[in-house]
XYZ file of C-alpha atoms in Angstrom:
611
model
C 9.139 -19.823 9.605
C 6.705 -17.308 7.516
C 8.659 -14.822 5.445
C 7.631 -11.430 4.372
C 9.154 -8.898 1.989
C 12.494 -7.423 3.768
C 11.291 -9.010 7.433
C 10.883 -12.708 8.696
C 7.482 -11.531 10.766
C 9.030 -13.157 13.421
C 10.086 -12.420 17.373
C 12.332 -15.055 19.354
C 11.158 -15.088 23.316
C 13.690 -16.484 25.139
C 12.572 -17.367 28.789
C 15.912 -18.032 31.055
C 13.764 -18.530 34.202
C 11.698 -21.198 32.758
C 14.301 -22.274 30.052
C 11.424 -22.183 27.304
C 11.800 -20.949 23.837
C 9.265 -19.801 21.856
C 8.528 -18.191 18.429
C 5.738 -15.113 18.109
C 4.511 -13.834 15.151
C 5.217 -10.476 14.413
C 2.547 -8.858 11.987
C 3.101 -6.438 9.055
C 1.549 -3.442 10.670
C 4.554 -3.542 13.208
C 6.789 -2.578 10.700
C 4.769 -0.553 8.854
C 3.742 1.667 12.680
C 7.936 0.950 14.140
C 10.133 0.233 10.962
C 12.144 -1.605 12.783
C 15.208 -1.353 14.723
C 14.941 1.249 17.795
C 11.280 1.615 16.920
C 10.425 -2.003 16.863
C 12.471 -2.465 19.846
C 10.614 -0.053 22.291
C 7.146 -1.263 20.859
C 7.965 -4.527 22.108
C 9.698 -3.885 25.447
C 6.612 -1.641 26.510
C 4.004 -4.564 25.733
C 6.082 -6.907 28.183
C 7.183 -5.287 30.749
C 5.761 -3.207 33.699
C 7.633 -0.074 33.134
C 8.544 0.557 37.279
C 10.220 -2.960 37.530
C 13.447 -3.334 39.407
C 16.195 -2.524 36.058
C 18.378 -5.453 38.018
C 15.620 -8.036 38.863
C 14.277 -10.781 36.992
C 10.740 -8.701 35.532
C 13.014 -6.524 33.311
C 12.615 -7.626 29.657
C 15.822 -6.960 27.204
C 14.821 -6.678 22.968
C 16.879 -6.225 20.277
C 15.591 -5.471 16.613
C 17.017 -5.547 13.515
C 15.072 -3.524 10.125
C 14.372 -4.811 6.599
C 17.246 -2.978 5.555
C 19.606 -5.463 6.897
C 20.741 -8.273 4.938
C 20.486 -6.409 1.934
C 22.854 -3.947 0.142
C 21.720 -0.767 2.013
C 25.103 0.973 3.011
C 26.143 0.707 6.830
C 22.503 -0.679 6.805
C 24.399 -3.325 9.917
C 23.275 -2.176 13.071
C 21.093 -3.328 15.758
C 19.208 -1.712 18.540
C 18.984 -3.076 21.808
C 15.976 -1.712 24.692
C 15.369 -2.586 28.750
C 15.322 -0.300 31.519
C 18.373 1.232 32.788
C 20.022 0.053 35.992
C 22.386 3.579 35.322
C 18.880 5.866 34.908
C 15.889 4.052 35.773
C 14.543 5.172 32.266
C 14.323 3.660 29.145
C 17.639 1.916 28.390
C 18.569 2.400 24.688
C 21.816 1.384 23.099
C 22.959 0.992 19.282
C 25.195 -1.044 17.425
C 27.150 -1.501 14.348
C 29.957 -4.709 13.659
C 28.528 -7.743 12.330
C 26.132 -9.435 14.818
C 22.876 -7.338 14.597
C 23.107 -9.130 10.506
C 24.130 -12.626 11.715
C 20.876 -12.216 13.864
C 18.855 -11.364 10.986
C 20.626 -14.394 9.313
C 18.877 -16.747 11.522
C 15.639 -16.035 10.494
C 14.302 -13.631 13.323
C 13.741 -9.657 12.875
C 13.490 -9.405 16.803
C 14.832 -11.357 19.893
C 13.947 -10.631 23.621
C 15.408 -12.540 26.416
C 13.356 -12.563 30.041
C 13.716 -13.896 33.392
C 16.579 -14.814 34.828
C 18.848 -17.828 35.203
C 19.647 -19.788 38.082
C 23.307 -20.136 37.001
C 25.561 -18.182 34.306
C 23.854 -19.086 30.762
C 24.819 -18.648 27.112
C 21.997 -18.661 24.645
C 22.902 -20.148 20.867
C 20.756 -19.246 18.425
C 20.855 -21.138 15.239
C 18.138 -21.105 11.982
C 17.307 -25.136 12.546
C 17.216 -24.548 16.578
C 18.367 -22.566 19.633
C 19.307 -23.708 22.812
C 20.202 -22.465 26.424
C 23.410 -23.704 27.522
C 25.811 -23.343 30.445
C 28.426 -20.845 30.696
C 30.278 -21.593 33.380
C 33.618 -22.437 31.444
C 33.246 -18.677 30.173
C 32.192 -16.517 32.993
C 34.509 -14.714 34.788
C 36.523 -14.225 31.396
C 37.064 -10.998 29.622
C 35.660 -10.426 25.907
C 38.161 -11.341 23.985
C 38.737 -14.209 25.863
C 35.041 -15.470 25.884
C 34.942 -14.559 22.290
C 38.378 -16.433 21.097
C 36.802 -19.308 23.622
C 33.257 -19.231 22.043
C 34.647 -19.187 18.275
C 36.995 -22.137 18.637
C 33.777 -24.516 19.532
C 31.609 -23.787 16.840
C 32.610 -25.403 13.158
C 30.352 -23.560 11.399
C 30.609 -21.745 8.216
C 29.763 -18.683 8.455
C 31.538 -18.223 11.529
C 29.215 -17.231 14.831
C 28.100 -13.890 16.138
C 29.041 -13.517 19.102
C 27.482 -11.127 21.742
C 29.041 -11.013 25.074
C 29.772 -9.204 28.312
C 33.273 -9.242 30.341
C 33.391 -9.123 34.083
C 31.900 -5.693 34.284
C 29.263 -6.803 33.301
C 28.565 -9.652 35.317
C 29.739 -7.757 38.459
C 26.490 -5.212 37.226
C 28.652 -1.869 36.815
C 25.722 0.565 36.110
C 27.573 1.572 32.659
C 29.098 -1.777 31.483
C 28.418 -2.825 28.107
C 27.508 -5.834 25.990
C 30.587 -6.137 22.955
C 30.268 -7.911 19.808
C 33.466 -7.965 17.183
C 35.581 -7.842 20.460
C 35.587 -3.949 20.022
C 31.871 -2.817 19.059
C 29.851 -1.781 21.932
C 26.427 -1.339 22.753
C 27.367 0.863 25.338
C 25.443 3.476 26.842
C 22.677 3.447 29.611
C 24.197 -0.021 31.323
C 23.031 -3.171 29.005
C 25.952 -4.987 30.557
C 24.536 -5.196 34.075
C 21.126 -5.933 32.914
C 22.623 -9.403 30.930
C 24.680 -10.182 34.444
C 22.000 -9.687 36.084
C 20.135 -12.474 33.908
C 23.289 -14.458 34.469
C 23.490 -14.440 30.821
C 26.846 -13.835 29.839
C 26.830 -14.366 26.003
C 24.661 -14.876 22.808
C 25.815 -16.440 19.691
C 24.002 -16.814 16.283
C 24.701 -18.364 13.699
C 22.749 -18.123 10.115
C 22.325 -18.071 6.333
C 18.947 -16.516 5.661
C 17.805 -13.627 3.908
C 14.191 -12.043 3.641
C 13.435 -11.215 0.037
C 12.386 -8.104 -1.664
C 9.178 -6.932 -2.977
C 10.651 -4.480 -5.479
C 14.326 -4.654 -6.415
C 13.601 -1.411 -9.006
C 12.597 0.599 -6.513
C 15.098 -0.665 -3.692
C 18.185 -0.355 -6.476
C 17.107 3.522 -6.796
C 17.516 4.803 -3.719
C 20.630 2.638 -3.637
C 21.898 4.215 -6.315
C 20.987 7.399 -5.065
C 22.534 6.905 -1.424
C 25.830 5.862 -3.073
C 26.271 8.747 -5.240
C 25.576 11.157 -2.613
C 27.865 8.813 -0.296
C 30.523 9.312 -2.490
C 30.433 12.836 -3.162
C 29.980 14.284 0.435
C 33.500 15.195 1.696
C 33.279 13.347 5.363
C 31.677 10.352 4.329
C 33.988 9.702 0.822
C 37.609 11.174 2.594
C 37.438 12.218 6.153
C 36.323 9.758 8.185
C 38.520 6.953 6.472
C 41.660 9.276 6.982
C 41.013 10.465 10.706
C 37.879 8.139 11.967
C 35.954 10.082 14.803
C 39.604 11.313 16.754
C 39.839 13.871 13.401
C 36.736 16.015 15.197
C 38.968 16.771 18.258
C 40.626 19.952 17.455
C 37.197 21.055 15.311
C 35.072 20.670 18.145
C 37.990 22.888 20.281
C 37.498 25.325 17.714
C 33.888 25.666 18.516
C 34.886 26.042 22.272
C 32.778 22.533 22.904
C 35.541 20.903 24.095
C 35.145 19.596 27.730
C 37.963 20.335 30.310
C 38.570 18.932 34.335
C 34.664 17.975 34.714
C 33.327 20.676 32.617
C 34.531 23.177 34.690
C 35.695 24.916 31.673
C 36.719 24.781 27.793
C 40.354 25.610 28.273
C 42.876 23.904 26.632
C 47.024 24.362 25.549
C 46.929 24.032 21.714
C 50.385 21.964 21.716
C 49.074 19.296 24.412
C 46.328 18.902 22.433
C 48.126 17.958 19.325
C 49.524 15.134 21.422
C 45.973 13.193 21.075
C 44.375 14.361 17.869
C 43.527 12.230 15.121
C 46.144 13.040 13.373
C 48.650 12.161 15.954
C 46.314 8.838 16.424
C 46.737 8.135 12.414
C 50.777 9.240 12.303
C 51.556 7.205 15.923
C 49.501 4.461 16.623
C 47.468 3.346 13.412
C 48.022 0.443 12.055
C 44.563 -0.049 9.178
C 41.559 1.237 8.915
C 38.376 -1.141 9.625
C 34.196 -0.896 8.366
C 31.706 -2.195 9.963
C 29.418 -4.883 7.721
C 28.151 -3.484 4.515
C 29.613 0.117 5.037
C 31.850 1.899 2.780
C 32.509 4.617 5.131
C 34.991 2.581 7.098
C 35.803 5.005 9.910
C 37.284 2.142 12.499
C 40.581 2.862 13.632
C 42.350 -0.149 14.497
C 45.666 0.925 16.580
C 48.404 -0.684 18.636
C 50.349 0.360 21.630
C 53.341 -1.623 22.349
C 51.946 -5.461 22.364
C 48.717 -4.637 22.888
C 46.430 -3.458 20.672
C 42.248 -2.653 19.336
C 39.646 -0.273 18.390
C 40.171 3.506 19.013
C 40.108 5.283 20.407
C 36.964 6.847 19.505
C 36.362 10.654 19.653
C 33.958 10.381 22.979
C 36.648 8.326 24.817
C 39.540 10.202 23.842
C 37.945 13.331 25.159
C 35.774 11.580 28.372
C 38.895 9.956 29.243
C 41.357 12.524 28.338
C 41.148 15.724 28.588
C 37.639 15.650 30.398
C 40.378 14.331 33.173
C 43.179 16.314 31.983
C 44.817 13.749 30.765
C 46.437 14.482 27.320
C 48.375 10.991 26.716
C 47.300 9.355 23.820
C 48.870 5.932 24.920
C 47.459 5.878 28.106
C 44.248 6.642 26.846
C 44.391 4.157 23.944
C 45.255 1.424 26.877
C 42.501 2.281 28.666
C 40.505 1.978 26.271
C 41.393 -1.337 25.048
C 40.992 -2.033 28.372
C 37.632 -1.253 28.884
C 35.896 -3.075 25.871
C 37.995 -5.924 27.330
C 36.362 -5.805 30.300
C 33.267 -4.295 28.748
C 33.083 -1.076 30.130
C 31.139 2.467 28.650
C 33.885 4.553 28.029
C 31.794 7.761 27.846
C 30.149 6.902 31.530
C 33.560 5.502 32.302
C 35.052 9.337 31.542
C 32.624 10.979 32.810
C 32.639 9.477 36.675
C 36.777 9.553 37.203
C 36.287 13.400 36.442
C 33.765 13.449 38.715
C 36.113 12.028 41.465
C 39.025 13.881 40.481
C 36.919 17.215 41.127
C 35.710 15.867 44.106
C 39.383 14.671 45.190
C 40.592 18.233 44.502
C 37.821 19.999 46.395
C 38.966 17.631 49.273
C 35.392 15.956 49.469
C 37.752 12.742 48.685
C 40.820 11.875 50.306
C 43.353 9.100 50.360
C 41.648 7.363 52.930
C 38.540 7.718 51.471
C 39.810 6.489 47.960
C 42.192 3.544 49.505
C 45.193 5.651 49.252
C 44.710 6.924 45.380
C 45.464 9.971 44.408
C 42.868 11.044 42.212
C 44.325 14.278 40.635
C 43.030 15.943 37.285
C 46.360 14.647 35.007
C 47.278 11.607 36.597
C 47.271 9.268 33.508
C 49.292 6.369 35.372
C 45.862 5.855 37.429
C 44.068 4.864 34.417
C 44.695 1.020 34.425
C 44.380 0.199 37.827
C 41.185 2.233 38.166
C 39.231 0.539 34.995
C 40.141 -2.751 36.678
C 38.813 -1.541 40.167
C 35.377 -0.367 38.348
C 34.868 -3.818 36.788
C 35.673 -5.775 39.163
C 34.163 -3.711 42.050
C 36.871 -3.730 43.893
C 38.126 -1.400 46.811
C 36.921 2.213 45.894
C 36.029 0.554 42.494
C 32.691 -0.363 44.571
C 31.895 3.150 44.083
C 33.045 4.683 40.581
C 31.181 1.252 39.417
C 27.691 3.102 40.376
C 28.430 6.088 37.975
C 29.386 9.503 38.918
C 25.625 10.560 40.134
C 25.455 7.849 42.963
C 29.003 8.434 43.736
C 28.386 12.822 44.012
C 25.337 12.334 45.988
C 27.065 9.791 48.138
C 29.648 12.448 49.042
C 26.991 15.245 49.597
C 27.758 17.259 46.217
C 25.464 16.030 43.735
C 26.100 19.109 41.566
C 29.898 18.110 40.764
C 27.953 14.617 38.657
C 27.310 16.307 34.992
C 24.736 13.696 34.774
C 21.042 14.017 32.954
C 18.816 11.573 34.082
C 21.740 10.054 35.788
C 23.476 9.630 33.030
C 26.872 11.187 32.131
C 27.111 13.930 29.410
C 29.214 13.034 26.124
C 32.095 14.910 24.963
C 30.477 18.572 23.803
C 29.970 21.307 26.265
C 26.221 22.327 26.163
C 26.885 25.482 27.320
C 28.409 25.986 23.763
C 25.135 25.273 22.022
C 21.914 25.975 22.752
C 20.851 23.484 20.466
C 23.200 20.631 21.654
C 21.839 21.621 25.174
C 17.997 21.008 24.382
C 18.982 18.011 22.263
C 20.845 16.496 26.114
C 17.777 17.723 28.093
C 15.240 16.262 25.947
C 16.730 12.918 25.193
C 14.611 9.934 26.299
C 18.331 8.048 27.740
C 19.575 10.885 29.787
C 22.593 12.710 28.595
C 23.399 11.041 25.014
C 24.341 12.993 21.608
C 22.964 10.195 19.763
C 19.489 9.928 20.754
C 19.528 13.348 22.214
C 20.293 14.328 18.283
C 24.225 15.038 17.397
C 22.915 19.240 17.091
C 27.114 19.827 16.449
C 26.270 18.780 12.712
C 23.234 21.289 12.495
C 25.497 23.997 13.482
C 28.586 23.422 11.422
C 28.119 20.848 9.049
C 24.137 21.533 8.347
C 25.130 23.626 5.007
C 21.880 24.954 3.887
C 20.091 23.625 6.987
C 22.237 25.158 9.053
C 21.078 26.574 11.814
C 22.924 29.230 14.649
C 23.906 27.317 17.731
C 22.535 29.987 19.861
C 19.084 30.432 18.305
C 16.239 30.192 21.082
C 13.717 30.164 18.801
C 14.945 27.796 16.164
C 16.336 25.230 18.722
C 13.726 23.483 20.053
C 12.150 22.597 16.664
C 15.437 22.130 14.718
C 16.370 19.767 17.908
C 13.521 17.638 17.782
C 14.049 17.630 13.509
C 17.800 15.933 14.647
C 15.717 13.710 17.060
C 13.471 12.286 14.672
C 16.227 11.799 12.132
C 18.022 9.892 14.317
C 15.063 7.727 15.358
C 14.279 6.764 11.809
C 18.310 5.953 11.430
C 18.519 3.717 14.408
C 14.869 2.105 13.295
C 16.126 1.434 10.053
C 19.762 -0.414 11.674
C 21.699 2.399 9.735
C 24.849 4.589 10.702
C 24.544 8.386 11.795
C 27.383 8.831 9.587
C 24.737 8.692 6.745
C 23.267 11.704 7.905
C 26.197 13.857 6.385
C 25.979 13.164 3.062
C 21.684 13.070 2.889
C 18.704 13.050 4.744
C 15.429 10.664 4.527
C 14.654 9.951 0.683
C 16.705 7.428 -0.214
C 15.970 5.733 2.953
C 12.041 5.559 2.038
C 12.997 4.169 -1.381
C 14.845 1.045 -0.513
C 12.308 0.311 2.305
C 9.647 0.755 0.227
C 11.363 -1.017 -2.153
C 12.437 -4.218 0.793
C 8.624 -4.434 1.894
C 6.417 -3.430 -0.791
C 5.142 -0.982 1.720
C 4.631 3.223 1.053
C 7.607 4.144 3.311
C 7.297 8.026 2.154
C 9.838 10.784 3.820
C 6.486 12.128 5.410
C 5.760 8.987 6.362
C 9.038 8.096 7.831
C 8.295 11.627 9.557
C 5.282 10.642 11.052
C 6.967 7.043 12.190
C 9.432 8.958 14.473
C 7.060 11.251 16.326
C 5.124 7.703 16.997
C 8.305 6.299 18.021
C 9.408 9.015 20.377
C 6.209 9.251 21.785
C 6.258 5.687 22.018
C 9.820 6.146 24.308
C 8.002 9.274 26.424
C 5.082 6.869 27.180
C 7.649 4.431 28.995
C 9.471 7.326 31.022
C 6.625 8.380 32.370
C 5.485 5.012 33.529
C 8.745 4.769 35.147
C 8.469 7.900 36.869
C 10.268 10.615 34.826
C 8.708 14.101 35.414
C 9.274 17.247 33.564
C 12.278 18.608 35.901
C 14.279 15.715 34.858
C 14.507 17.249 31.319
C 16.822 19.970 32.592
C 20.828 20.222 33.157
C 23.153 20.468 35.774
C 23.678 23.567 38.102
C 26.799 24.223 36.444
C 25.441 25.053 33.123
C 23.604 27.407 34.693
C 25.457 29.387 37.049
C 29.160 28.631 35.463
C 29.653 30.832 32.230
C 32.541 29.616 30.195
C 33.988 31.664 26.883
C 32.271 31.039 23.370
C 33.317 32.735 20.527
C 35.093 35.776 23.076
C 32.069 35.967 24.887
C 30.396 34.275 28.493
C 27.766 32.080 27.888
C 25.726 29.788 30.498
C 22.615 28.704 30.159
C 19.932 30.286 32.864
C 16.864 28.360 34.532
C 14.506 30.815 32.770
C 16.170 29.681 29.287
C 15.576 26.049 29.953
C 12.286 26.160 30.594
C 11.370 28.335 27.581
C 13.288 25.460 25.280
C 12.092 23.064 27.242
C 8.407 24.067 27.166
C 8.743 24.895 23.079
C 10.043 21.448 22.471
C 7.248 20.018 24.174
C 4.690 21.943 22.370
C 6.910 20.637 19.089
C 6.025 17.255 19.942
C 2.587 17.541 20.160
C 2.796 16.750 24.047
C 1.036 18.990 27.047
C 3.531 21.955 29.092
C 4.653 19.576 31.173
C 5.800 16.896 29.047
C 2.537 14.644 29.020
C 1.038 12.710 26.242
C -2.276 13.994 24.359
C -5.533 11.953 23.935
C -4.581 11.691 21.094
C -1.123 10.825 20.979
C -2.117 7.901 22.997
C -4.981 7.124 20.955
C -2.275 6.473 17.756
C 0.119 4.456 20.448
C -2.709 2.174 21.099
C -1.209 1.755 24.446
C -3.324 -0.923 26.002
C -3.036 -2.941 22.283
C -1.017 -6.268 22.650
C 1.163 -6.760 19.276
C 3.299 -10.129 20.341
């Protein structure tokens, strides 16, 4: 197996229709055009795979890429990105994630693995440095995460220990939103990766590995380590906050900003003192038990917590508020359960949220009824619902069939698509867009649907930008400041490193260690230019699979609902979104309407083969 500086220069194809395995070679000027990661990821899924394929039959093509940064001492540099097309959106599926398995890949000697076809029964794929295999599953499917996980574990007697990648039976039962779970509790959640490997009948991936690429310059590499650290240590949230609080402590801040979504959006409203029941600091004082890191990263935000016998992960800030208030529930417990629940079952909690408030405004508008939901009562508040409905979802069961599609397909069933706070079909994380203009664009614009992450997270450009700080409700400012968060975000999910980083420094210590990995000129202009490629790169496979400009827009309610920020009513009106809208475009480089330049598609080299 050929190794370059910080990469292997090799992709794993992984056939489950034809049970062949094959090795492709994976050339220099992939990393140096993609980094890595996200970037490497999409470049691959658009050469192999006809972009208007059926997201749920056997044509769609799943990658996921890991960066030179991995398997080295880059902090939080543990993450992998996985791409296919959405079953949830009928876009480009993207999903990110940190534990341990994205580096146990990378272990096995492969920067990149994509898995095609589909099998004729359930299949696990092993993937080991002297060989990999496709193997039967049938002893594991139908099992939940931790179960297939424990199961999967006790048959290897290996040292190190397997990676295991794996979905529950929400997966295999293709929920639109289910996940793929690695660590037990680490999800690569959003835009429905789950029912695209249960589709495959592929219900788990283990690797297993000691390998690691060398580097061309340790000098240079050991600067911008140095440099990273320092800065690491002396920014507030990354040294104190996030270990004390993990991502629950932004509840009551993002209140304070009036973001904080309430019954389906319908408003920011909330009682102070049933808040305080599911902060982070109530999480921390009631049902923490240690704090957790994902590999390599001395942030250590993970917040493992029990609840009676059981216990996990989280909960998260996005589930605690999708699942919570977003529903009006305000239990911490109950939430908690849920949520241990759902990356049992392997479940998006944000999606998850976002479609039982959905139903719960469309119970309480009488669009639903008993009868209709099989004798639930799906009230705003009613927390004792919680377990029997994430069940129901997973296992499509009863009126389970339905919340299983997401809350778009379940509106539009029921004649009131406007009660889904969907974009692209997908359901809007935990910040009100009506409370920045910013965060608004940055939900509009994303290449996923609705997603903070590759949207960009604008909350940190408004409050936590310091001197980049920008004001939430700037017209002018947003579109470029939003695509600034975009591209940031690309080159952190390219280079398999946290968001987190982003609050303590920007790009230049990033180009130092992978210039320093590859031997390659990995400038912050550079790195600049990289993610406009890249996110062209993602707009080139939307279009292909249909997306047209209107799609980049929000729901009605944004627009005709005001709610109060900062003591005054603010919505956000047709006119304004097509002024951002058309602003961001021209900030890309594309045409009015969202299309791709000459040129632009001249640098893609779209009709190039790379693999």
């Amino acid at each position: 197996m050929p190794s370059e500086y910080g990469f292997y220069g090799t992709l794993l194809e992984i056939n489950l229709t034809e049970g062949k395995i094959n090795q492709k070679k994976l050339t220099p000027d992939l990393i140096e055009n993609y980094l890595g990661g996200r970037g490497l990821a999409t470049r691959i899924l658009y050469e192999n795979i006809d972009p208007s394929c059926d997201p749920l039959g056997e044509h769609n093509v799943l990658v996921i890429a890991t960066s030179p940064l991995l398997k080295t001492k880059a902090p939080t540099a543990c993450r992998g990105h996985m791409v296919f097309k959405s079953p949830l959106t009928g876009m480009l599926g993207s999903s990110n994630c940190g534990g341990t398995w994205a580096s146990r890949l990378k272990s096995t000697g492969y920067d990149a693995l994509m898995i095609k076809g589909k099998a004729s029964q359930p299949v696990q794929v092993d993937i080991q440095r002297e060989k990999t295999e496709i193997r039967p599953a049938a002893e594991v499917w139908g099992k939940d995460v931790h179960q297939t996980t424990d199961i999967l574990s006790s048959q290897k007697n290996s040292s190190p220990s397997p990676g295991i990648l794996t979905i529950g039976p929400a997966g295999e039962n293709l929920c639109l939103y289910s996940a793929v779970m690695n660590d037990k509790n680490r999800a690569y959640g959003r835009s429905g990766p789950g029912a695209v490997f249960g589709s495959k009948n592929l219900k788990a991936i283990t690797v297993t590995g000691k390998m690691s690429p060398p580097l061309k310059d340790k000098e240079r590499f050991q600067s911008g380590l140095d440099q990273a650290l320092y800065m690491m240590k002396a920014a507030p949230i990354t040294k104190r906050l996030l270990r004390e609080l993990g991502t629950s402590g932004l509840l009551k801040l993002i209140h304070l900003m009036d973001m904080l979504p309430h019954q389906n959006f319908q408003d920011n409203l909330h009682n102070m003192k049933e808040l305080d029941k599911i902060s982070g600091e109530t999480l921390r004082e009631s049902i923490l038990e240690r704090v957790g890191a994902c590999y390599g990263c001395p942030v250590a935000c993970q917040t493992h917590t029990r609840v009676g016998e059981k216990k996990g992960e989280g909960p998260e800030y996005e589930t605690l508020v999708m699942i919570g208030p977003n529903c009006g529930i305000y239990n911490l417990k109950a939430v908690a359960l849920a949520n241990y629940r759902c990356n049992e079952l392997g479940l998006d909690t944000i999606s998850l949220g976002g479609t039982l408030a959905c139903a719960m405004e469309l119970y309480e508008k009488g669009i639903l009824d008993k009868k209709t939901t099989g004798g639930i009562p799906l009230n705003f508040g009613n927390e004792s619902l919680l377990p029997r409905l994430v069940d129901l979802i997973a296992y499509r069961k009863a009126f389970g069939e339905k919340l299983a599609e997401g809350s778009f397909r379940l509106a539009s069933d029921f004649h009131h698509p406007e009660l889904s706070m969907t974009i692209k079909k997908m359901e809007i994380p935990a910040y009100d867009p009506r409370s920045s203009f910013t965060q608004a664009l940055g939900y509009m614009t994303s290449p996923t649907g609705a997603c903070h992450l590759r949207g960009g997270y604008a909350v940190s450009l408004a409050f936590f930008g310091g001197t980049k700080e920008i004001p939430r409700f700037s017209i002018q400012q947003s579109p470029l400041a939003i695509r600034n968060m975009q591209n940031l975000g690309i080159i952190q999910d390219s280079l398999g490193i946290c968001r987190f980083t982003g609050f303590a420094f920007s790009t230049e210590p990033w180009a130092r260690m992978m210039s320093g990995a590859t031997g390659m000129d990995f400038s912050t202009s550079q790195l600049q230019k990289i993610s406009h490629r890249i996110a062209s790169m993602e707009r080139a496979f939307n279009l292909q699979a249909g997306l047209k400009e209107e799609d980049d827009c929000l729901p009605d309610r944004f627009s005709h609902e005001s709610i109060g920020v900062e003591g005054k009513d603010k919505l956000i009106s047709p006119e304004l979104i097509q002024r951002m809208r058309r602003d961001y475009y021209q900030s890309r480089g594309w045409s009015p309407k969202g299309k791709l330049s000459t040129l632009i598609r001249a640098d893609l080299q779209l009709n190039k083969r790379y693999t």
